Amino acid sequence: MSRSPPRRRERGFTLVEVLAAFVILSLTLASAYAALTGGLRWERRAGETVSSVLLARSYLAEAGVARPLAESVTEATLDDGRTVRVTMREVEPVPLETRPRLLAWEVTVEVVQPGGGALSLTELKLAPP
Amino acid sequence: MRVREPRPPTPRTGERGMTLAELLVALTLLGMLSVMMMGGLRFGARAWERTEESSGHMNAVVRTHAFLRARLSETTRPDAVTGEADRLTFSALWLTALGAANLYEFELFHRDGEALVLAWRPMPDEDAAPEELSGERTLLEGVTGLEIAYFGQPPGYPAADWLDRWEPDWPAPLLVRIEAELAHPRRDWPTLTVGLPG
């Protein structure tokens, strides 16, 4: 009759070991969740930045057409909490022999997002004096 | 009849199971952990889905902006743009095949099924373009309203101003501004203003 050899050194986990394993598992999971939520937050920030670029381009298109070129700083807060600041500045006259004479304007559109982060686009516009 | 002699119990040295209390504690912990994991998984999946939707929306917005900006800023005919507050018609060059372009008439409008739609057809006076090049596609879902404004000085007006319509026989406006109202409160349509070649 075969008899299983006596198994030595085989015993279950102790409660403390199981607890330690659970703690390590929870820490790992917690860091994984933190990474996930961080990634999602950055994704949202990226979307907001893209949207702000599109918005800034629209403001640049208006400058010199629907908003006259003049030394000015105008600031507006939109419904979604973004702040748009349009700065128009005449560039030092360049001795260009153009006829008619043209002035160069530097138009800067700055968009500040409520969740933090800002970006600015600058364009040069030429216009008769 | 032989009687089997009973097997002597095998003495397992040092092997001892958990007590019932320990087992219960471990099971309870495991249960709590699995509940947490399931909750976390569901939360993660939902967040993932929402993020994918919002980035898909943003992609559609970028595509729509880029397309309209490019087409509108290269319109050439003086009568290129007509429209009302909720409908914009403009003509621009577009491909009929690789290496061949034709003038098309584009129409941007809002359809009741909450969509921003672009329809196109070759201009009637373009001889080469067959009629089957007409078509339409949805640019953006979830749009509940459209507000288009035109900036310019039509004949007989004292000064250039923003208007909510543009007549066919007026020379092209200087700017076109497109605002869209979206069904989802956290979605975003940045105002699209395009300068037209004056």
PDB file of N, CA and C in Angstrom, chain A residues 1 3-4 6-15 18-19 22 25-26 29 33 36-37 40 43-44 46-48 50-52 54-55 57-59 61-62 65-67 80 82, chain B residues 7-8 11 13-16 18 22 25-26 29-30 33 36-37 40-41 43-44 47-48 51 54-55 58 61-62 65 69 151 162 174-175 177 186 188 190-195:
ATOM      1  N   MET A   1       0.855  -1.193   0.000  1.00  0.00           N
ATOM      2  CA  MET A   1       0.000   0.000   0.000  1.00  0.00           C
ATOM      3  C   MET A   1       0.886   1.236   0.000  1.00  0.00           C
ATOM      4  N   ARG A   3       1.923   4.959   0.513  1.00  0.00           N
ATOM      5  CA  ARG A   3       1.556   5.945   1.536  1.00  0.00           C
ATOM      6  C   ARG A   3       2.251   7.252   1.189  1.00  0.00           C
ATOM      7  N   SER A   4       1.455   8.322   1.230  1.00  0.00           N
ATOM      8  CA  SER A   4       2.079   9.597   0.865  1.00  0.00           C
ATOM      9  C   SER A   4       3.111   9.947   1.920  1.00  0.00           C
ATOM     10  N   PRO A   6       5.221  12.046   4.418  1.00  0.00           N
ATOM     11  CA  PRO A   6       4.818  13.156   5.277  1.00  0.00           C
ATOM     12  C   PRO A   6       5.314  14.473   4.715  1.00  0.00           C
ATOM     13  N   ARG A   7       4.348  15.399   4.517  1.00  0.00           N
ATOM     14  CA  ARG A   7       4.751  16.683   3.920  1.00  0.00           C
ATOM     15  C   ARG A   7       5.193  17.608   5.042  1.00  0.00           C
ATOM     16  N   ARG A   8       6.417  17.913   4.923  1.00  0.00           N
ATOM     17  CA  ARG A   8       6.932  18.818   5.933  1.00  0.00           C
ATOM     18  C   ARG A   8       6.936  20.232   5.376  1.00  0.00           C
ATOM     19  N   ARG A   9       6.980  21.181   6.220  1.00  0.00           N
ATOM     20  CA  ARG A   9       7.101  22.598   5.872  1.00  0.00           C
ATOM     21  C   ARG A   9       5.934  23.069   5.005  1.00  0.00           C
ATOM     22  N   GLU A  10       4.865  22.305   4.863  1.00  0.00           N
ATOM     23  CA  GLU A  10       3.719  22.800   4.101  1.00  0.00           C
ATOM     24  C   GLU A  10       2.644  23.248   5.067  1.00  0.00           C
ATOM     25  N   ARG A  11       2.336  24.496   5.004  1.00  0.00           N
ATOM     26  CA  ARG A  11       1.297  25.000   5.888  1.00  0.00           C
ATOM     27  C   ARG A  11       0.625  26.179   5.177  1.00  0.00           C
ATOM     28  N   GLY A  12      -0.566  26.561   5.578  1.00  0.00           N
ATOM     29  CA  GLY A  12      -1.274  27.683   4.945  1.00  0.00           C
ATOM     30  C   GLY A  12      -0.594  28.994   5.256  1.00  0.00           C
ATOM     31  N   PHE A  13      -1.077  30.070   4.569  1.00  0.00           N
ATOM     32  CA  PHE A  13      -0.580  31.403   4.915  1.00  0.00           C
ATOM     33  C   PHE A  13      -1.083  31.783   6.292  1.00  0.00           C
ATOM     34  N   THR A  14      -0.330  32.578   6.986  1.00  0.00           N
ATOM     35  CA  THR A  14      -0.882  33.124   8.220  1.00  0.00           C
ATOM     36  C   THR A  14      -1.713  34.344   7.870  1.00  0.00           C
ATOM     37  N   LEU A  15      -2.525  34.761   8.775  1.00  0.00           N
ATOM     38  CA  LEU A  15      -3.396  35.921   8.543  1.00  0.00           C
ATOM     39  C   LEU A  15      -2.563  37.156   8.225  1.00  0.00           C
ATOM     40  N   VAL A  18      -1.478  37.122   4.626  1.00  0.00           N
ATOM     41  CA  VAL A  18      -2.592  37.456   3.723  1.00  0.00           C
ATOM     42  C   VAL A  18      -2.863  38.954   3.754  1.00  0.00           C
ATOM     43  N   LEU A  19      -2.849  39.520   4.963  1.00  0.00           N
ATOM     44  CA  LEU A  19      -3.091  40.956   5.090  1.00  0.00           C
ATOM     45  C   LEU A  19      -2.025  41.752   4.342  1.00  0.00           C
ATOM     46  N   PHE A  22      -2.715  41.690   0.704  1.00  0.00           N
ATOM     47  CA  PHE A  22      -3.819  42.576   0.332  1.00  0.00           C
ATOM     48  C   PHE A  22      -3.375  44.033   0.292  1.00  0.00           C
ATOM     49  N   LEU A  25      -1.470  44.638  -2.822  1.00  0.00           N
ATOM     50  CA  LEU A  25      -2.376  44.657  -3.970  1.00  0.00           C
ATOM     51  C   LEU A  25      -3.127  45.985  -4.042  1.00  0.00           C
ATOM     52  N   SER A  26      -3.637  46.430  -2.868  1.00  0.00           N
ATOM     53  CA  SER A  26      -4.399  47.693  -2.892  1.00  0.00           C
ATOM     54  C   SER A  26      -3.511  48.853  -3.296  1.00  0.00           C
ATOM     55  N   LEU A  29      -3.131  48.746  -7.035  1.00  0.00           N
ATOM     56  CA  LEU A  29      -4.351  49.195  -7.715  1.00  0.00           C
ATOM     57  C   LEU A  29      -4.510  50.702  -7.597  1.00  0.00           C
ATOM     58  N   TYR A  33      -4.986  53.402 -10.588  1.00  0.00           N
ATOM     59  CA  TYR A  33      -6.102  54.347 -10.740  1.00  0.00           C
ATOM     60  C   TYR A  33      -5.601  55.781 -10.835  1.00  0.00           C
ATOM     61  N   LEU A  36      -4.473  56.405 -14.226  1.00  0.00           N
ATOM     62  CA  LEU A  36      -5.600  56.515 -15.155  1.00  0.00           C
ATOM     63  C   LEU A  36      -6.247  57.897 -15.063  1.00  0.00           C
ATOM     64  N   THR A  37      -6.559  58.317 -13.819  1.00  0.00           N
ATOM     65  CA  THR A  37      -7.227  59.620 -13.700  1.00  0.00           C
ATOM     66  C   THR A  37      -6.310  60.744 -14.150  1.00  0.00           C
ATOM     67  N   LEU A  40      -6.540  60.869 -17.863  1.00  0.00           N
ATOM     68  CA  LEU A  40      -7.802  61.453 -18.323  1.00  0.00           C
ATOM     69  C   LEU A  40      -7.782  62.967 -18.170  1.00  0.00           C
ATOM     70  N   GLU A  43      -5.814  64.466 -20.876  1.00  0.00           N
ATOM     71  CA  GLU A  43      -6.546  64.411 -22.140  1.00  0.00           C
ATOM     72  C   GLU A  43      -7.496  65.599 -22.227  1.00  0.00           C
ATOM     73  N   ARG A  44      -8.159  65.907 -21.085  1.00  0.00           N
ATOM     74  CA  ARG A  44      -9.099  67.034 -21.108  1.00  0.00           C
ATOM     75  C   ARG A  44      -8.360  68.340 -21.351  1.00  0.00           C
ATOM     76  N   ALA A  46      -5.630  68.721 -22.956  1.00  0.00           N
ATOM     77  CA  ALA A  46      -5.213  68.782 -24.359  1.00  0.00           C
ATOM     78  C   ALA A  46      -6.372  69.242 -25.238  1.00  0.00           C
ATOM     79  N   GLY A  47      -7.586  68.709 -24.956  1.00  0.00           N
ATOM     80  CA  GLY A  47      -8.757  69.120 -25.727  1.00  0.00           C
ATOM     81  C   GLY A  47      -9.033  70.607 -25.569  1.00  0.00           C
ATOM     82  N   GLU A  48      -8.920  71.092 -24.320  1.00  0.00           N
ATOM     83  CA  GLU A  48      -9.156  72.520 -24.082  1.00  0.00           C
ATOM     84  C   GLU A  48      -8.134  73.369 -24.838  1.00  0.00           C
ATOM     85  N   VAL A  50      -6.530  72.598 -27.632  1.00  0.00           N
ATOM     86  CA  VAL A  50      -6.870  72.590 -29.059  1.00  0.00           C
ATOM     87  C   VAL A  50      -7.989  73.585 -29.336  1.00  0.00           C
ATOM     88  N   SER A  51      -9.014  73.531 -28.472  1.00  0.00           N
ATOM     89  CA  SER A  51     -10.146  74.438 -28.646  1.00  0.00           C
ATOM     90  C   SER A  51      -9.711  75.892 -28.522  1.00  0.00           C
ATOM     91  N   SER A  52      -8.776  76.170 -27.600  1.00  0.00           N
ATOM     92  CA  SER A  52      -8.316  77.549 -27.427  1.00  0.00           C
ATOM     93  C   SER A  52      -7.542  78.027 -28.655  1.00  0.00           C
ATOM     94  N   LEU A  54      -8.138  77.100 -31.753  1.00  0.00           N
ATOM     95  CA  LEU A  54      -9.151  77.425 -32.768  1.00  0.00           C
ATOM     96  C   LEU A  54      -9.803  78.766 -32.466  1.00  0.00           C
ATOM     97  N   LEU A  55     -10.084  78.979 -31.171  1.00  0.00           N
ATOM     98  CA  LEU A  55     -10.709  80.237 -30.760  1.00  0.00           C
ATOM     99  C   LEU A  55      -9.780  81.421 -31.052  1.00  0.00           C
ATOM    100  N   ARG A  57      -7.482  81.663 -33.276  1.00  0.00           N
ATOM    101  CA  ARG A  57      -7.407  81.936 -34.715  1.00  0.00           C
ATOM    102  C   ARG A  57      -8.607  82.756 -35.174  1.00  0.00           C
ATOM    103  N   SER A  58      -9.784  82.471 -34.583  1.00  0.00           N
ATOM    104  CA  SER A  58     -10.962  83.252 -34.945  1.00  0.00           C
ATOM    105  C   SER A  58     -10.791  84.710 -34.545  1.00  0.00           C
ATOM    106  N   TYR A  59     -10.213  84.949 -33.349  1.00  0.00           N
ATOM    107  CA  TYR A  59      -9.987  86.337 -32.918  1.00  0.00           C
ATOM    108  C   TYR A  59      -8.974  87.018 -33.825  1.00  0.00           C
ATOM    109  N   ALA A  61      -8.562  86.435 -36.953  1.00  0.00           N
ATOM    110  CA  ALA A  61      -9.213  86.750 -38.225  1.00  0.00           C
ATOM    111  C   ALA A  61     -10.011  88.049 -38.131  1.00  0.00           C
ATOM    112  N   GLU A  62     -10.563  88.316 -36.935  1.00  0.00           N
ATOM    113  CA  GLU A  62     -11.376  89.522 -36.770  1.00  0.00           C
ATOM    114  C   GLU A  62     -10.529  90.784 -36.688  1.00  0.00           C
ATOM    115  N   VAL A  65     -10.307  93.750 -39.230  1.00  0.00           N
ATOM    116  CA  VAL A  65     -11.496  93.745 -40.086  1.00  0.00           C
ATOM    117  C   VAL A  65     -12.691  94.232 -39.272  1.00  0.00           C
ATOM    118  N   ALA A  66     -13.133  93.388 -38.339  1.00  0.00           N
ATOM    119  CA  ALA A  66     -14.263  93.806 -37.503  1.00  0.00           C
ATOM    120  C   ALA A  66     -13.801  94.601 -36.285  1.00  0.00           C
ATOM    121  N   ARG A  67     -12.535  94.478 -35.903  1.00  0.00           N
ATOM    122  CA  ARG A  67     -11.962  95.294 -34.825  1.00  0.00           C
ATOM    123  C   ARG A  67     -10.840  96.105 -35.425  1.00  0.00           C
ATOM    124  N   ASP A  80     -17.757  79.998 -20.960  1.00  0.00           N
ATOM    125  CA  ASP A  80     -17.156  78.781 -20.419  1.00  0.00           C
ATOM    126  C   ASP A  80     -15.985  79.070 -19.478  1.00  0.00           C
ATOM    127  N   ARG A  82     -13.298  80.929 -20.031  1.00  0.00           N
ATOM    128  CA  ARG A  82     -12.025  81.295 -20.633  1.00  0.00           C
ATOM    129  C   ARG A  82     -11.908  82.810 -20.757  1.00  0.00           C
TER     130      ARG A  82
ATOM    131  N   ARG B   7      -7.153   2.067   8.089  1.00  0.00           N
ATOM    132  CA  ARG B   7      -5.895   2.753   7.817  1.00  0.00           C
ATOM    133  C   ARG B   7      -5.553   3.675   8.977  1.00  0.00           C
ATOM    134  N   PRO B   8      -4.353   3.645   9.396  1.00  0.00           N
ATOM    135  CA  PRO B   8      -4.014   4.574  10.474  1.00  0.00           C
ATOM    136  C   PRO B   8      -3.964   5.988   9.955  1.00  0.00           C
ATOM    137  N   PRO B  11      -0.116  11.103  10.037  1.00  0.00           N
ATOM    138  CA  PRO B  11       0.225  12.263  10.849  1.00  0.00           C
ATOM    139  C   PRO B  11       0.923  13.326  10.003  1.00  0.00           C
ATOM    140  N   THR B  13       2.783  16.501   9.978  1.00  0.00           N
ATOM    141  CA  THR B  13       3.445  17.353  10.945  1.00  0.00           C
ATOM    142  C   THR B  13       3.480  18.796  10.446  1.00  0.00           C
ATOM    143  N   GLY B  14       3.208  19.704  11.319  1.00  0.00           N
ATOM    144  CA  GLY B  14       3.345  21.130  11.005  1.00  0.00           C
ATOM    145  C   GLY B  14       2.297  21.622  10.038  1.00  0.00           C
ATOM    146  N   GLU B  15       1.381  20.828   9.544  1.00  0.00           N
ATOM    147  CA  GLU B  15       0.372  21.310   8.610  1.00  0.00           C
ATOM    148  C   GLU B  15      -0.904  21.564   9.371  1.00  0.00           C
ATOM    149  N   ARG B  16      -1.336  22.766   9.324  1.00  0.00           N
ATOM    150  CA  ARG B  16      -2.484  23.136  10.122  1.00  0.00           C
ATOM    151  C   ARG B  16      -3.269  24.137   9.277  1.00  0.00           C
ATOM    152  N   MET B  18      -6.237  27.203   8.457  1.00  0.00           N
ATOM    153  CA  MET B  18      -6.549  28.414   9.210  1.00  0.00           C
ATOM    154  C   MET B  18      -7.674  28.104  10.168  1.00  0.00           C
ATOM    155  N   GLU B  22      -9.961  33.206  11.101  1.00  0.00           N
ATOM    156  CA  GLU B  22      -8.992  33.732  10.126  1.00  0.00           C
ATOM    157  C   GLU B  22      -9.554  33.651   8.721  1.00  0.00           C
ATOM    158  N   VAL B  25     -12.097  36.326   8.166  1.00  0.00           N
ATOM    159  CA  VAL B  25     -11.491  37.650   7.956  1.00  0.00           C
ATOM    160  C   VAL B  25     -10.922  37.746   6.550  1.00  0.00           C
ATOM    161  N   ALA B  26     -10.201  36.714   6.133  1.00  0.00           N
ATOM    162  CA  ALA B  26      -9.594  36.737   4.803  1.00  0.00           C
ATOM    163  C   ALA B  26     -10.651  36.826   3.715  1.00  0.00           C
ATOM    164  N   LEU B  29     -12.136  40.288   3.596  1.00  0.00           N
ATOM    165  CA  LEU B  29     -11.211  41.204   2.933  1.00  0.00           C
ATOM    166  C   LEU B  29     -11.241  41.008   1.428  1.00  0.00           C
ATOM    167  N   LEU B  30     -11.195  39.742   1.017  1.00  0.00           N
ATOM    168  CA  LEU B  30     -11.201  39.451  -0.414  1.00  0.00           C
ATOM    169  C   LEU B  30     -12.472  39.990  -1.055  1.00  0.00           C
ATOM    170  N   LEU B  33     -12.335  43.685  -1.344  1.00  0.00           N
ATOM    171  CA  LEU B  33     -11.394  44.062  -2.396  1.00  0.00           C
ATOM    172  C   LEU B  33     -12.008  43.837  -3.780  1.00  0.00           C
ATOM    173  N   MET B  36     -14.431  46.554  -4.487  1.00  0.00           N
ATOM    174  CA  MET B  36     -13.699  47.765  -4.865  1.00  0.00           C
ATOM    175  C   MET B  36     -13.173  47.670  -6.289  1.00  0.00           C
ATOM    176  N   MET B  37     -12.651  46.489  -6.619  1.00  0.00           N
ATOM    177  CA  MET B  37     -12.094  46.327  -7.966  1.00  0.00           C
ATOM    178  C   MET B  37     -13.165  46.458  -9.026  1.00  0.00           C
ATOM    179  N   GLY B  40     -14.103  50.033  -9.304  1.00  0.00           N
ATOM    180  CA  GLY B  40     -13.042  50.755  -9.993  1.00  0.00           C
ATOM    181  C   GLY B  40     -13.040  50.465 -11.476  1.00  0.00           C
ATOM    182  N   LEU B  41     -13.276  49.201 -11.796  1.00  0.00           N
ATOM    183  CA  LEU B  41     -13.279  48.810 -13.204  1.00  0.00           C
ATOM    184  C   LEU B  41     -14.401  49.516 -13.948  1.00  0.00           C
ATOM    185  N   PHE B  43     -15.936  52.267 -13.047  1.00  0.00           N
ATOM    186  CA  PHE B  43     -15.620  53.700 -13.115  1.00  0.00           C
ATOM    187  C   PHE B  43     -14.614  53.966 -14.234  1.00  0.00           C
ATOM    188  N   GLY B  44     -13.580  53.112 -14.285  1.00  0.00           N
ATOM    189  CA  GLY B  44     -12.544  53.293 -15.303  1.00  0.00           C
ATOM    190  C   GLY B  44     -13.120  53.169 -16.700  1.00  0.00           C
ATOM    191  N   ALA B  47     -15.200  56.259 -17.485  1.00  0.00           N
ATOM    192  CA  ALA B  47     -14.351  57.425 -17.736  1.00  0.00           C
ATOM    193  C   ALA B  47     -13.670  57.308 -19.094  1.00  0.00           C
ATOM    194  N   TRP B  48     -13.228  56.098 -19.394  1.00  0.00           N
ATOM    195  CA  TRP B  48     -12.554  55.858 -20.677  1.00  0.00           C
ATOM    196  C   TRP B  48     -13.491  56.179 -21.837  1.00  0.00           C
ATOM    197  N   THR B  51     -14.125  59.874 -22.159  1.00  0.00           N
ATOM    198  CA  THR B  51     -12.960  60.545 -22.725  1.00  0.00           C
ATOM    199  C   THR B  51     -12.874  60.304 -24.227  1.00  0.00           C
ATOM    200  N   SER B  54     -15.414  62.471 -25.903  1.00  0.00           N
ATOM    201  CA  SER B  54     -15.091  63.898 -25.957  1.00  0.00           C
ATOM    202  C   SER B  54     -13.919  64.140 -26.896  1.00  0.00           C
ATOM    203  N   SER B  55     -12.964  63.199 -26.972  1.00  0.00           N
ATOM    204  CA  SER B  55     -11.855  63.437 -27.897  1.00  0.00           C
ATOM    205  C   SER B  55     -12.317  63.229 -29.331  1.00  0.00           C
ATOM    206  N   MET B  58     -13.895  66.454 -30.230  1.00  0.00           N
ATOM    207  CA  MET B  58     -12.879  67.486 -30.488  1.00  0.00           C
ATOM    208  C   MET B  58     -12.257  67.274 -31.865  1.00  0.00           C
ATOM    209  N   VAL B  61     -14.578  68.579 -34.393  1.00  0.00           N
ATOM    210  CA  VAL B  61     -14.564  70.046 -34.403  1.00  0.00           C
ATOM    211  C   VAL B  61     -13.334  70.556 -35.161  1.00  0.00           C
ATOM    212  N   VAL B  62     -12.180  69.946 -34.893  1.00  0.00           N
ATOM    213  CA  VAL B  62     -10.958  70.386 -35.574  1.00  0.00           C
ATOM    214  C   VAL B  62     -11.092  70.173 -37.078  1.00  0.00           C
ATOM    215  N   HIS B  65     -13.571  72.800 -38.484  1.00  0.00           N
ATOM    216  CA  HIS B  65     -12.945  74.119 -38.535  1.00  0.00           C
ATOM    217  C   HIS B  65     -11.948  74.190 -39.688  1.00  0.00           C
ATOM    218  N   ARG B  69     -12.512  76.620 -42.811  1.00  0.00           N
ATOM    219  CA  ARG B  69     -11.560  77.726 -42.897  1.00  0.00           C
ATOM    220  C   ARG B  69     -10.827  77.702 -44.242  1.00  0.00           C
ATOM    221  N   PHE B 151     -19.954  89.632 -41.832  1.00  0.00           N
ATOM    222  CA  PHE B 151     -19.466  90.987 -41.618  1.00  0.00           C
ATOM    223  C   PHE B 151     -19.072  91.578 -42.962  1.00  0.00           C
ATOM    224  N   TRP B 162     -21.920  93.539 -38.575  1.00  0.00           N
ATOM    225  CA  TRP B 162     -22.327  92.134 -38.535  1.00  0.00           C
ATOM    226  C   TRP B 162     -23.798  92.044 -38.913  1.00  0.00           C
ATOM    227  N   LEU B 174     -16.606  90.208 -45.672  1.00  0.00           N
ATOM    228  CA  LEU B 174     -15.205  90.153 -45.264  1.00  0.00           C
ATOM    229  C   LEU B 174     -14.956  89.030 -44.263  1.00  0.00           C
ATOM    230  N   LEU B 175     -15.966  88.773 -43.434  1.00  0.00           N
ATOM    231  CA  LEU B 175     -15.822  87.724 -42.416  1.00  0.00           C
ATOM    232  C   LEU B 175     -17.094  86.900 -42.368  1.00  0.00           C
ATOM    233  N   ARG B 177     -18.852  84.294 -39.489  1.00  0.00           N
ATOM    234  CA  ARG B 177     -18.692  83.757 -38.130  1.00  0.00           C
ATOM    235  C   ARG B 177     -19.728  82.669 -37.897  1.00  0.00           C
ATOM    236  N   ARG B 186     -20.954  69.916 -21.624  1.00  0.00           N
ATOM    237  CA  ARG B 186     -19.501  70.008 -21.455  1.00  0.00           C
ATOM    238  C   ARG B 186     -18.748  69.909 -22.763  1.00  0.00           C
ATOM    239  N   ASP B 188     -17.680  71.496 -26.503  1.00  0.00           N
ATOM    240  CA  ASP B 188     -17.220  72.839 -26.800  1.00  0.00           C
ATOM    241  C   ASP B 188     -17.170  73.039 -28.314  1.00  0.00           C
ATOM    242  N   PRO B 190     -15.595  76.084 -30.268  1.00  0.00           N
ATOM    243  CA  PRO B 190     -15.014  77.425 -30.278  1.00  0.00           C
ATOM    244  C   PRO B 190     -15.527  78.186 -31.492  1.00  0.00           C
ATOM    245  N   THR B 191     -15.829  79.449 -31.294  1.00  0.00           N
ATOM    246  CA  THR B 191     -16.336  80.277 -32.389  1.00  0.00           C
ATOM    247  C   THR B 191     -15.407  80.188 -33.588  1.00  0.00           C
ATOM    248  N   LEU B 192     -16.005  79.963 -34.753  1.00  0.00           N
ATOM    249  CA  LEU B 192     -15.200  79.915 -35.977  1.00  0.00           C
ATOM    250  C   LEU B 192     -15.425  81.199 -36.757  1.00  0.00           C
ATOM    251  N   THR B 193     -14.399  82.010 -36.870  1.00  0.00           N
ATOM    252  CA  THR B 193     -14.475  83.215 -37.699  1.00  0.00           C
ATOM    253  C   THR B 193     -13.432  83.093 -38.794  1.00  0.00           C
ATOM    254  N   VAL B 194     -13.877  83.248 -40.028  1.00  0.00           N
ATOM    255  CA  VAL B 194     -12.982  83.108 -41.166  1.00  0.00           C
ATOM    256  C   VAL B 194     -12.955  84.418 -41.943  1.00  0.00           C
ATOM    257  N   GLY B 195     -11.759  84.874 -42.270  1.00  0.00           N
ATOM    258  CA  GLY B 195     -11.619  86.027 -43.141  1.00  0.00           C
ATOM    259  C   GLY B 195     -11.639  85.581 -44.590  1.00  0.00           C
TER     260      GLY B 195
END
